[in-house]
Coordinates of C-alpha atoms and ligand atoms in Angstrom, one line a residue:
X1 CA 0.0 0.0 0.0
X2 CA 2.9 2.4 0.9
X3 CA 4.7 1.4 -2.3
X4 CA 1.6 2.1 -4.2
X5 CA 1.2 5.5 -2.6
X6 CA 4.8 6.3 -3.3
X7 CA 4.6 5.5 -7.0
X8 CA 1.3 7.5 -7.2
X9 CA 3.3 10.4 -5.7
X10 CA 6.0 10.1 -8.4
X11 CA 3.4 9.9 -11.1
X12 CA 1.7 13.0 -9.7
X13 CA 5.0 14.9 -9.8
X14 CA 5.5 13.9 -13.4
X15 CA 2.0 14.9 -14.3
X16 CA 2.3 18.3 -12.6
X17 CA 5.7 18.9 -14.4
X18 CA 4.2 18.0 -17.7
X19 CA 1.2 20.3 -17.1
X20 CA 3.6 23.1 -16.1
X21 CA 5.6 22.7 -19.3
X22 CA 2.5 22.5 -21.5
X23 CA 1.0 25.5 -19.7
X24 CA 4.2 27.5 -20.4
X25 CA 4.1 26.5 -24.0
X26 CA 0.4 27.3 -24.3
X27 CA 0.6 30.5 -22.2
X28 CA 0.7 33.1 -25.0
X29 CA -2.5 31.8 -26.6
X30 CA -4.3 31.4 -23.3
X31 CA -3.4 35.0 -22.4
X32 CA -4.8 36.4 -25.6
X33 CA -8.0 34.3 -25.3
X34 CA -8.6 35.4 -21.7
X35 CA -8.0 39.1 -22.2
X36 CA -10.0 39.6 -25.3
X37 CA -12.2 36.5 -25.3
X38 CA -11.6 36.4 -29.0
X39 CA -11.4 33.0 -30.6
X40 CA -9.3 32.4 -33.7
X41 CA -10.9 30.7 -36.7
X42 CA -9.5 30.6 -40.3
X43 CA -12.0 28.3 -41.9
X44 CA -15.0 28.8 -44.1
X45 CA -18.1 30.7 -42.8
X46 CA -21.2 28.5 -42.6
X47 CA -24.3 29.9 -44.4
X48 CA -26.7 27.9 -42.2
X49 CA -26.3 27.7 -38.4
X50 CA -28.5 25.7 -36.1
X51 CA -28.1 26.2 -32.3
X52 CA -30.0 23.6 -30.3
X53 CA -30.3 24.1 -26.6
X54 CA -31.7 21.3 -24.4
X55 CA -32.9 23.2 -21.3
X56 CA -31.9 21.3 -18.2
X57 CA -30.3 18.6 -20.2
X58 CA -26.9 17.1 -19.1
X59 CA -25.5 13.6 -19.5
X60 CA -28.1 11.9 -17.2
X61 CA -31.0 13.2 -19.3
X62 CA -29.3 12.2 -22.6
X63 CA -28.1 8.8 -21.4
X64 CA -31.4 7.9 -19.7
X65 CA -33.1 8.5 -23.0
X66 CA -30.6 6.3 -24.8
X67 CA -30.8 3.5 -22.2
X68 CA -34.6 3.6 -22.3
X69 CA -34.6 3.3 -26.1
X70 CA -32.0 0.6 -26.0
X71 CA -33.9 -1.4 -23.4
X72 CA -37.0 -1.0 -25.6
X73 CA -35.5 -2.1 -28.8
X74 CA -32.9 -4.6 -27.4
X75 CA -34.4 -5.9 -24.1
X76 CA -31.7 -7.2 -21.7
X77 CA -28.8 -6.4 -24.1
X78 CA -27.4 -3.5 -22.0
X79 CA -27.0 -1.5 -25.2
X80 CA -27.9 2.2 -25.4
X81 CA -29.6 3.2 -28.6
X82 CA -27.8 6.4 -29.4
X83 CA -29.7 9.6 -30.2
X84 CA -28.9 11.4 -33.4
X85 CA -27.1 14.3 -31.7
X86 CA -24.7 12.1 -29.6
X87 CA -23.4 10.7 -32.9
X88 CA -22.2 14.0 -34.1
X89 CA -18.4 14.0 -34.7
X90 CA -17.4 16.8 -32.3
X91 CA -18.0 16.5 -28.6
X92 CA -17.1 18.9 -25.8
X93 CA -18.5 20.0 -22.4
X94 CA -19.3 23.3 -20.9
X95 CA -19.0 24.8 -17.4
X96 CA -22.2 26.5 -16.5
X97 CA -21.8 28.6 -13.4
X98 CA -23.1 32.2 -13.5
X99 CA -22.3 35.4 -11.5
X100 CA -24.7 34.3 -8.8
X101 CA -23.8 30.7 -8.2
X102 CA -22.3 27.4 -9.5
X103 CA -26.0 26.5 -10.0
X104 CA -27.2 28.9 -12.6
X105 CA -30.6 29.7 -14.2
X106 CA -31.6 29.9 -17.8
X107 CA -31.5 33.7 -18.1
X108 CA -27.8 34.0 -17.1
X109 CA -26.8 30.9 -19.1
X110 CA -28.8 32.0 -22.1
X111 CA -26.9 35.3 -21.9
X112 CA -23.6 33.4 -21.8
X113 CA -24.5 31.3 -24.8
X114 CA -26.1 34.1 -26.8
X115 CA -23.8 37.0 -25.9
X116 CA -20.6 35.7 -24.3
X117 CA -20.8 37.2 -20.8
X118 CA -21.6 36.0 -17.3
X119 CA -24.3 37.7 -15.4
X120 CA -26.6 37.2 -12.4
X121 CA -29.4 34.7 -12.4
X122 CA -32.6 36.3 -13.7
X123 CA -30.9 38.8 -16.0
X124 CA -31.1 38.6 -19.8
X125 CA -28.3 40.1 -21.9
X126 CA -27.3 42.8 -19.3
X127 CA -24.4 43.1 -16.9
X128 CA -24.6 42.6 -13.2
X129 CA -25.4 46.3 -12.6
X130 CA -28.3 46.0 -15.0
X131 CA -27.1 49.1 -16.9
X132 CA -24.9 47.7 -19.7
X133 CA -26.6 45.8 -22.5
X134 CA -25.0 42.9 -24.3
X135 CA -25.6 42.2 -27.9
X136 CA -26.7 38.6 -28.8
X137 CA -25.1 36.9 -31.7
X138 CA -28.4 37.0 -33.6
X139 CA -28.2 40.8 -33.9
X140 CA -24.8 40.6 -35.5
X141 CA -25.9 37.8 -37.8
X142 CA -29.0 39.7 -38.8
X143 CA -26.8 42.7 -39.8
X144 CA -24.6 40.3 -41.8
X145 CA -27.7 39.3 -43.8
X146 CA -28.7 36.0 -42.1
X147 CA -32.4 35.5 -41.5
X148 CA -33.1 34.6 -37.8
X149 CA -35.4 32.0 -36.4
X150 CA -36.2 31.2 -32.8
X151 CA -38.1 28.0 -31.8
X152 CA -39.0 26.7 -28.3
X153 CA -41.4 24.2 -26.7
X154 CA -42.0 26.7 -23.8
X155 CA -43.3 30.2 -24.0
X156 CA -41.5 32.3 -26.6
X157 CA -41.0 35.0 -24.0
X158 CA -39.1 32.7 -21.6
X159 CA -35.5 33.2 -20.7
X160 CA -33.7 30.9 -23.2
X161 CA -35.5 32.1 -26.4
X162 CA -35.5 35.7 -25.0
X163 CA -31.7 35.6 -24.7
X164 CA -31.6 35.4 -28.5
X165 CA -33.7 38.5 -29.1
X166 CA -34.2 40.6 -25.9
X167 CA -32.4 42.4 -23.1
X168 CA -34.1 42.5 -19.7
X169 CA -33.0 43.3 -16.1
X170 CA -35.7 40.8 -15.0
X171 CA -36.5 37.6 -16.9
X172 CA -40.1 37.8 -15.7
X173 CA -40.9 41.0 -17.5
X174 CA -42.6 38.9 -20.2
X175 CA -44.7 41.7 -21.7
X176 CA -41.6 44.0 -22.2
X177 CA -39.8 41.0 -23.7
X178 CA -42.7 40.3 -26.0
X179 CA -42.5 44.0 -27.2
X180 CA -38.8 43.4 -27.9
X181 CA -39.7 40.4 -30.0
X182 CA -42.0 42.6 -32.1
X183 CA -39.2 45.2 -32.5
X184 CA -36.4 42.6 -33.2
X185 CA -37.2 42.4 -36.9
X186 CA -36.2 38.7 -36.7
X187 CA -37.9 36.5 -39.2
X188 CA -39.4 33.4 -37.6
X189 CA -40.6 32.6 -34.1
X190 CA -42.2 29.2 -33.4
X191 CA -43.5 27.1 -30.6
X192 CA -44.9 28.4 -27.3
X193 CA -47.1 31.5 -26.8
X194 CA -46.5 34.9 -25.2
X195 CA -46.8 35.2 -21.5
X196 CA -48.7 38.2 -20.0
X197 CA -50.4 39.0 -23.4
X198 CA -52.1 42.1 -22.0
X199 CA -49.3 43.2 -19.7
X200 CA -48.5 42.3 -16.1
X201 CA -51.8 43.9 -14.9
X202 CA -53.9 42.8 -17.8
X203 CA -54.5 46.4 -18.9
X204 CA -52.0 46.9 -21.7
X205 CA -52.4 46.6 -25.5
X206 CA -52.6 43.0 -26.6
X207 CA -49.2 41.8 -27.5
X208 CA -50.6 40.1 -30.7
X209 CA -51.6 43.6 -31.9
X210 CA -48.2 45.0 -31.2
X211 CA -46.5 42.1 -33.0
X212 CA -48.9 42.4 -36.0
X213 CA -48.4 46.1 -36.2
X214 CA -44.7 45.4 -36.5
X215 CA -45.4 43.5 -39.7
X216 CA -45.6 39.9 -38.4
X217 CA -48.1 37.3 -39.5
X218 CA -49.3 35.4 -36.4
X219 CA -50.4 31.8 -37.1
X220 CA -52.0 30.0 -34.2
X221 CA -54.0 27.2 -35.7
X222 CA -52.4 24.1 -37.2
X223 CA -53.7 25.0 -40.6
X224 CA -52.3 28.5 -40.5
X225 CA -49.0 27.3 -39.2
X226 CA -48.7 24.6 -42.0
X227 CA -49.6 27.3 -44.6
X228 CA -46.6 29.5 -43.6
X229 CA -44.0 29.5 -46.3
X230 CA -41.0 31.2 -47.9
X231 CA -43.1 34.1 -49.1
X232 CA -44.9 34.7 -45.8
X233 CA -42.4 37.3 -44.5
X234 CA -41.8 37.7 -40.8
X235 CA -44.1 35.4 -38.8
X236 CA -44.8 33.9 -35.4
X237 CA -46.2 30.3 -35.2
X238 CA -47.9 29.7 -31.9
X239 CA -48.8 26.2 -30.8
X240 CA -52.6 25.9 -30.8
X241 CA -52.7 23.0 -28.3
X242 CA -50.8 24.9 -25.6
X243 CA -51.2 24.6 -21.9
X244 CA -49.3 27.1 -19.8
X245 CA -48.4 28.7 -23.1
X246 CA -46.1 25.7 -24.0
X247 CA -46.2 22.7 -26.2
X248 CA -47.6 19.6 -24.6
X249 CA -45.1 17.2 -23.0
X250 CA -44.1 14.8 -25.7
X251 CA -45.4 11.9 -23.7
X252 CA -48.9 13.6 -23.7
X253 CA -48.8 14.9 -27.3
X254 CA -51.5 13.5 -29.6
X255 CA -50.2 12.2 -32.9
X256 CA -51.9 15.0 -34.9
X257 CA -50.5 17.8 -32.8
X258 CA -47.4 19.6 -34.0
X259 CA -44.2 18.5 -32.4
X260 CA -41.0 20.5 -31.8
X261 CA -39.6 19.0 -35.0
X262 CA -42.5 20.4 -37.0
X263 CA -41.6 23.9 -35.9
X264 CA -38.0 23.4 -37.0
X265 CA -39.2 22.0 -40.4
X266 CA -41.4 25.0 -40.9
X267 CA -38.6 27.3 -39.8
X268 CA -36.3 26.0 -42.5
X269 CA -39.1 26.5 -45.1
X270 CA -39.7 30.1 -43.9
X271 CA -36.1 31.1 -43.5
X272 CA -34.3 29.4 -46.4
X273 CA -32.7 32.1 -48.6
X274 CA -29.5 32.7 -50.5
X275 CA -27.7 34.6 -47.7
X276 CA -28.4 31.9 -45.1
X277 CA -30.0 31.7 -41.7
X278 CA -29.5 31.1 -38.0
X279 CA -32.0 29.1 -36.0
X280 CA -32.0 28.6 -32.2
X281 CA -34.1 25.7 -31.1
X282 CA -34.8 25.1 -27.4
X283 CA -36.1 21.9 -25.9
X284 CA -37.5 23.8 -23.0
X285 CA -39.8 21.1 -21.5
X286 CA -36.9 18.8 -20.7
X287 CA -36.2 21.3 -18.0
X288 CA -39.8 21.4 -16.8
X289 CA -40.0 17.6 -16.6
X290 CA -36.8 17.5 -14.5
X291 CA -37.9 20.2 -12.1
X292 CA -40.9 17.9 -11.5
X293 CA -38.7 14.8 -11.2
X294 CA -40.7 13.1 -14.0
X295 CA -38.2 10.7 -15.5
X296 CA -40.4 9.4 -18.3
X297 CA -41.5 12.9 -19.3
X298 CA -37.8 13.9 -19.4
X299 CA -36.9 10.9 -21.6
X300 CA -39.7 11.6 -24.1
X301 CA -39.0 15.3 -24.3
X302 CA -35.3 14.5 -24.9
X303 CA -36.3 12.2 -27.7
X304 CA -38.5 14.9 -29.2
X305 CA -35.6 17.3 -29.0
X306 CA -33.5 14.8 -30.8
X307 CA -36.2 14.4 -33.5
X308 CA -35.9 18.2 -34.0
X309 CA -32.1 17.9 -34.4
X310 CA -32.8 15.1 -37.0
X311 CA -34.6 17.7 -39.1
X312 CA -31.5 19.9 -39.1
X313 CA -29.3 16.9 -39.9
X314 CA -31.4 16.1 -43.0
X315 CA -30.9 19.8 -44.0
X316 CA -27.1 19.4 -43.3
X317 CA -27.0 16.4 -45.5
X318 CA -28.4 18.5 -48.4
X319 CA -25.9 21.4 -47.7
X320 CA -22.9 19.6 -46.1
X321 CA -20.4 22.4 -46.9
X322 CA -22.5 25.3 -45.7
X323 CA -24.1 24.1 -42.5
X324 CA -23.1 24.2 -38.9
X325 CA -25.1 22.4 -36.2
X326 CA -24.4 22.9 -32.5
X327 CA -26.3 20.9 -29.9
X328 CA -25.8 21.9 -26.2
X329 CA -27.6 22.8 -23.0
X330 CA -27.8 25.6 -20.6
X331 CA -27.5 23.7 -17.3
X332 CA -28.6 20.4 -15.7
X333 CA -31.9 20.2 -13.8
X334 CA -33.3 17.9 -11.1
X335 CA -29.9 16.4 -10.3
X336 CA -31.0 13.3 -12.2
X337 CA -28.8 10.3 -12.0
X338 CA -28.7 6.8 -13.2
X339 CA -28.7 4.6 -10.1
X340 CA -30.7 4.4 -6.9
X341 CA -29.9 3.2 -3.4
X342 CA -32.3 0.2 -3.4
X343 CA -31.5 -0.9 -7.0
X344 CA -27.7 -0.8 -6.6
X345 CA -26.0 -1.8 -9.8
X346 CA -29.2 -2.6 -11.7
X347 CA -31.4 -0.6 -14.0
X348 CA -34.9 -1.6 -15.1
X349 CA -35.7 0.9 -17.8
X350 CA -38.6 -1.3 -18.9
X351 CA -40.4 -0.1 -15.8
X352 CA -40.8 3.3 -17.6
X353 CA -42.3 1.8 -20.7
X354 CA -45.9 1.5 -19.3
X355 CA -45.9 5.2 -18.3
X356 CA -48.5 6.9 -20.6
X357 CA -48.7 10.4 -19.2
X358 CA -46.8 13.2 -17.6
X359 CA -47.3 14.3 -14.0
X360 CA -49.2 17.3 -15.4
X361 CA -51.9 15.0 -17.0
X362 CA -52.1 12.8 -13.9
X363 CA -52.6 16.0 -11.8
X364 CA -55.8 16.5 -13.8
X365 CA -56.9 12.9 -12.9
X366 CA -56.2 13.7 -9.2
X367 CA -58.2 17.0 -9.4
X368 CA -61.1 15.3 -11.0
X369 CA -61.1 12.8 -8.1
X370 CA -60.9 15.6 -5.6
X371 CA -63.8 17.4 -7.3
X372 CA -66.1 14.4 -6.6
X373 CA -65.7 15.3 -2.9
X374 CA -65.2 11.7 -1.7
X375 CA -66.6 11.1 1.8
X376 CA -63.9 8.6 2.7
X377 CA -61.0 9.3 0.3
X378 CA -58.6 6.4 -0.1
X379 CA -55.6 5.7 -2.3
X380 CA -57.4 2.6 -3.5
X381 CA -60.0 4.8 -5.3
X382 CA -57.2 5.8 -7.7
X383 CA -55.7 2.3 -8.2
X384 CA -57.0 1.9 -11.8
X385 CA -55.9 5.4 -12.8
X386 CA -52.4 4.9 -11.3
X387 CA -52.1 1.6 -13.1
X388 CA -53.3 3.2 -16.4
X389 CA -51.0 6.2 -16.1
X390 CA -47.8 4.5 -14.7
X391 CA -48.2 0.7 -15.0
X392 CA -47.9 0.7 -11.2
X393 CA -50.0 -1.8 -9.3
X394 CA -50.5 -0.3 -5.9
X395 CA -51.2 -3.7 -4.4
X396 CA -47.7 -4.8 -5.2
X397 CA -45.8 -2.0 -3.5
X398 CA -43.2 -2.6 -0.9
X399 CA -44.1 -1.5 2.6
X400 CA -41.7 1.4 2.2
X401 CA -43.3 2.5 -1.1
X402 CA -46.8 2.0 0.3
X403 CA -46.1 4.3 3.3
X404 CA -44.7 7.0 1.0
X405 CA -47.7 6.8 -1.3
X406 CA -50.3 6.8 1.5
X407 CA -48.6 9.8 3.2
X408 CA -48.5 11.6 -0.2
X409 CA -52.2 10.8 -0.9
X410 CA -53.2 12.3 2.5
X411 CA -51.1 15.4 1.9
X412 CA -52.7 15.8 -1.6
X413 CA -56.2 15.5 -0.2
X414 CA -55.4 18.0 2.5
X415 CA -54.3 20.4 -0.3
X416 CA -51.9 22.4 1.9
X417 CA -48.5 23.7 0.9
X418 CA -45.4 21.8 2.2
X419 CA -44.9 22.9 5.8
X420 CA -41.6 21.4 6.8
X421 CA -38.2 20.2 5.5
X422 CA -39.3 16.6 5.1
X423 CA -42.3 17.6 2.9
X424 CA -40.0 20.0 0.9
X425 CA -37.6 17.1 0.2
X426 CA -40.4 14.7 -0.6
X427 CA -42.6 16.9 -2.8
X428 CA -41.0 20.3 -3.5
X429 CA -43.8 22.5 -4.7
X430 CA -45.4 19.7 -6.7
X431 CA -48.5 17.6 -6.2
X432 CA -47.5 15.2 -3.4
X433 CA -49.2 12.2 -4.9
X434 CA -48.1 12.5 -8.5
X435 CA -44.5 13.4 -7.6
X436 CA -44.3 10.5 -5.3
X437 CA -45.6 8.1 -8.0
X438 CA -43.0 9.5 -10.3
X439 CA -40.3 8.9 -7.6
X440 CA -41.4 5.3 -7.1
X441 CA -41.5 4.6 -10.8
X442 CA -38.1 6.4 -11.4
X443 CA -36.5 4.5 -8.5
X444 CA -37.8 1.1 -9.6
X445 CA -36.3 1.9 -13.0
X446 CA -33.0 2.8 -11.3
X447 CA -33.3 6.5 -11.8
X448 CA -33.2 9.1 -9.1
X449 CA -33.4 12.9 -8.5
X450 CA -31.7 15.0 -5.9
X451 CA -33.5 18.4 -6.2
X452 CA -36.4 20.2 -7.8
X453 CA -34.1 22.9 -8.9
X454 CA -31.1 23.1 -11.3
X455 CA -27.7 21.7 -10.4
X456 CA -24.1 22.8 -11.1
X457 CA -22.9 19.8 -13.2
X458 CA -21.4 20.5 -16.7
X459 CA -23.4 20.0 -19.9
X460 CA -22.3 18.4 -23.2
X461 CA -21.9 20.1 -26.5
X462 CA -22.0 18.3 -29.8
X463 CA -21.3 19.7 -33.3
X464 CA -21.1 18.8 -36.9
X465 CA -20.4 20.8 -40.1
X466 CA -18.5 23.9 -41.1
X467 CA -16.6 25.2 -38.0
X468 CA -17.7 22.3 -35.8
X469 CA -14.1 21.5 -34.8
X470 CA -14.1 24.7 -32.7
X471 CA -16.4 23.1 -30.2
X472 CA -14.3 20.3 -28.8
X473 CA -12.7 20.4 -25.4
X474 CA -13.9 21.5 -22.0
X475 CA -14.5 25.2 -21.6
X476 CA -16.7 27.9 -20.2
X477 CA -20.2 28.4 -21.6
X478 CA -19.5 32.0 -22.7
X479 CA -17.0 30.6 -25.2
X480 CA -19.8 29.2 -27.3
X481 CA -20.6 32.7 -28.2
X482 CA -17.0 33.7 -28.9
X483 CA -16.4 30.6 -31.0
X484 CA -19.6 31.2 -33.1
X485 CA -18.7 34.8 -33.4
X486 CA -15.3 33.9 -34.8
X487 CA -16.8 31.3 -37.2
X488 CA -19.4 33.7 -38.6
X489 CA -17.3 36.9 -38.9
Ligands
ZN501 ZN1 -35.3 25.3 -15.0

């Protein structure tokens, strides 16, 4: 053991020496990069740039989707079925901390990715003092003649999409952000709806009017959206089946409803032109599913996000010398991991296959039950619904699971907010019953979550096409902007 320690010590010294030498050699370059943030790129400039952001998506979200698909298509083979974007030739990783914390939010990380600077959580494209504005890459690209598209599965005024067209001291000033969308002159917005359509107090001019007065066509039925084309001009495609101004969770989406991929497809059709385009696509509901610790919903939305990358890959294959695709994330969410105390070294992804709905849909089932005002409410009353929604037979629970579920059921029927640390750990701000069912199903599958918030773990970046080689390595998220800026200038 001592000998082993000793040799480890010698190896350590050698590694440190090697690092010092390489640092000395690399020093001039590092110095330049750090002082000016400029990246050096001498290659061709891509005409078409796709920037995909999986909100709340780090390796666990990606890998759980691949393991789920692998278990589904090759049961028992322990073979992940790779998503399209993890097969891209360039792979790197990003540090995500912001000026507030190692655990950032989507406003600050959106700012880092879009404009290249750190800021406080909650701020979009402004410095920490909320006085200096940063210019997102989209404004530079628009000036260079690119058309600009912004697509998201959550409200179009939310932090990640807003980081690509707005500046705001407070990410929740949705109405102001909506007005900046109208003034942006950008060419295509698709996906979720505007928040606060008539202002924070409901007394302002309808945002649709402001957007239309700025020359935009608003399409908010499936027919209208499908009719948008290359001659439409500036337009906004708003999902008609929205709930909370967002697309449905993929696991809840009816086949005839538009998917995230459809908004990307339509975006290409609208934006395609000789001078090129830039399209940012956010898989925003990956984040929402992970906040809610809904493993199945996270997996399905990650797959939907991958489907939307596939649309860009098809375009890339038609324009291989002119296209750059970047796929990354802003931060992790939920502290998801693959593994659970009681399942040890096993996973059972097949346990997630019978899940047919998100927590959001199951909450409606619970509300409907509560509205019947049962005289003697008991968990058994919901046995069929739990079985249909999650494939979980409440008569086959372990005593531990059963106790968790009974307590959660009582708390849900009580309808009160979490009142102590234990309840905050068990339920966060979510419906106690549905979040506990999610936890049980996740854990049986070998998945677990540690928080209802974001976490500080790094996120992956994948790239293909013209300039893609710039994105390998492990670096700060602000560098995504500086690299893209170098590639497109
Ligand atoms: Zn989030």
